[in-house]
Amino acid sequence: MPGTKNKSRSKPAGKHTKRLGILTGGGDCPGLNAAIRATVKTALNSGWRVYGIKGGFAGLLDPKKHIISLGPDDIKGIIHIGGTILGTTNRGNPFAFPVKVGDEWVEKDLSEKALAGVKEAGLDAVIAIGGDGSLRIAKQFYDKGLPIVGIPKTIDNDLYGTHITFGFDTAVSTATDAIDKLHSTAESHQRVMVVEVMGRYAGWIALNAGVAGGADVILIPEIPFEMKYVVRKTDERYKTGSNFAIIITAEGATPKGEEQRTVFKKVGQEVKLGGIGDYVAGEVERLSGHESRSLVLGHLQRGGQPTTSDRLLATRFGSAAVRLANEGFFGQMVALDPPHIKSVPLEDAISRTRSVPLTSDIIRAARDMGISFGDE
Ligand code: F6P
């Protein structure tokens, strides 16, 4: 926030009532509507006219259809609702937009067209609510002269520069609830149940839900695993009379020396991960003989009502982002540095992934209690 290093100030135009655009990009998550609400309320109270850009950055390519005026009535009663009233996409990057040429899909740079859309809509600044992909796009537009502020969101909690992102707490609660429910069926059938949760490059959801839900094995991308150690732990459960076991794995976890398991890659989209839960369940059954089942929690983690702490964080981020725009402080992302909200340059925020540190106290507590990470 004010006082932060690396400031780059460029005041929005002052001759007319300033116009602020808001968009949500990338995968949705609980808390987006709370962030939109706080942004709109704060901006209206600060004298901006506010516009919603529907469908993420791609909405800028067709402003007449996708840019709408937002007033107090448009954000009534949405703080507790999942999803985003503005819509979103994770295949609408104007710098690599999927376009069909003949029979082939190719990626084209339509960023100039998007900037023309900003001009056509008369926007003086944009607030982009997104994860690493969307904030990377935000940085590219900032470099092309668009005054932009980022708000971090993702259930994966893997954005560098902020202690936490909203959406994460709700996703962890959903995953913990799933483990709670799996306990009784695992115990009744004396099975090994494997739950695959989201987390492409960071295992925050698996780690937190695994510890909170009492899992026996937690597999995360930061710790390559070996099946022999996973099975040693599940076997131990049966030998000591607890005739079932719960394994939680992040979608991005990998067996040592192997690549992440992928489903497909489409033009203009991130590679789709999946399959590690099935693999682990199959291997447990093959190596130990214990009946195993796997379950992919998938997009359930991205849905539903945001928890209290996600609503609160989203609200704080939304207001703080408008304060930055009020000061003409762009190219920044709002971030939580407990107990404060600060800002970090977008450049820093996208510079690396916020992985689970191997020295994390949660990992330590888990190991102390005998939870296996499949590495020893
Ligand atoms: O938001 C990030 C994420 O939840 C990843 O963990 C996951 O790989 C991805 O979204 C899936 O997104 P989609 O199915 O919407 O392409």
PDB file of C-alpha atoms and ligand atoms in Angstrom, residues 90 154-156 198-200 251 299 302, ligand 1:
ATOM      1  CA  ASN A  90      -9.595 -19.930 -18.388  1.00  0.00           C
ATOM      2  CA  THR A 154      -7.445 -19.222  -6.230  1.00  0.00           C
ATOM      3  CA  ILE A 155      -8.448 -22.251  -4.262  1.00  0.00           C
ATOM      4  CA  ASP A 156      -4.917 -23.577  -4.814  1.00  0.00           C
ATOM      5  CA  MET A 198      -7.024 -29.788  -6.688  1.00  0.00           C
ATOM      6  CA  GLY A 199      -3.546 -28.311  -6.461  1.00  0.00           C
ATOM      7  CA  ARG A 200      -1.542 -28.241  -9.683  1.00  0.00           C
ATOM      8  CA  GLU A 251      -3.834 -33.645  -8.556  1.00  0.00           C
ATOM      9  CA  HIS A 299     -14.927 -28.744  -9.046  1.00  0.00           C
ATOM     10  CA  ARG A 302     -14.597 -24.458  -6.337  1.00  0.00           C
TER      11      ARG A 302
HETATM   12  O1  F6P B   1      -8.124 -22.831 -10.002  1.00  0.00           O
HETATM   13  C1  F6P B   1      -7.064 -23.714 -10.152  1.00  0.00           C
HETATM   14  C2  F6P B   1      -7.590 -25.067 -10.414  1.00  0.00           C
HETATM   15  O2  F6P B   1      -8.491 -25.296  -9.409  1.00  0.00           O
HETATM   16  C3  F6P B   1      -6.534 -26.145 -10.482  1.00  0.00           C
HETATM   17  O3  F6P B   1      -6.235 -26.738  -9.272  1.00  0.00           O
HETATM   18  C4  F6P B   1      -7.123 -27.106 -11.468  1.00  0.00           C
HETATM   19  O4  F6P B   1      -6.121 -27.854 -12.101  1.00  0.00           O
HETATM   20  C5  F6P B   1      -7.807 -26.208 -12.408  1.00  0.00           C
HETATM   21  O5  F6P B   1      -8.268 -25.129 -11.638  1.00  0.00           O
HETATM   22  C6  F6P B   1      -8.915 -26.859 -13.181  1.00  0.00           C
HETATM   23  O6  F6P B   1      -9.587 -25.886 -13.901  1.00  0.00           O
HETATM   24  P1  F6P B   1     -10.663 -26.160 -15.037  1.00  0.00           P
HETATM   25  O7  F6P B   1     -11.193 -27.536 -14.877  1.00  0.00           O
HETATM   26  O8  F6P B   1     -11.686 -25.109 -14.815  1.00  0.00           O
HETATM   27  O9  F6P B   1      -9.935 -25.985 -16.319  1.00  0.00           O
END
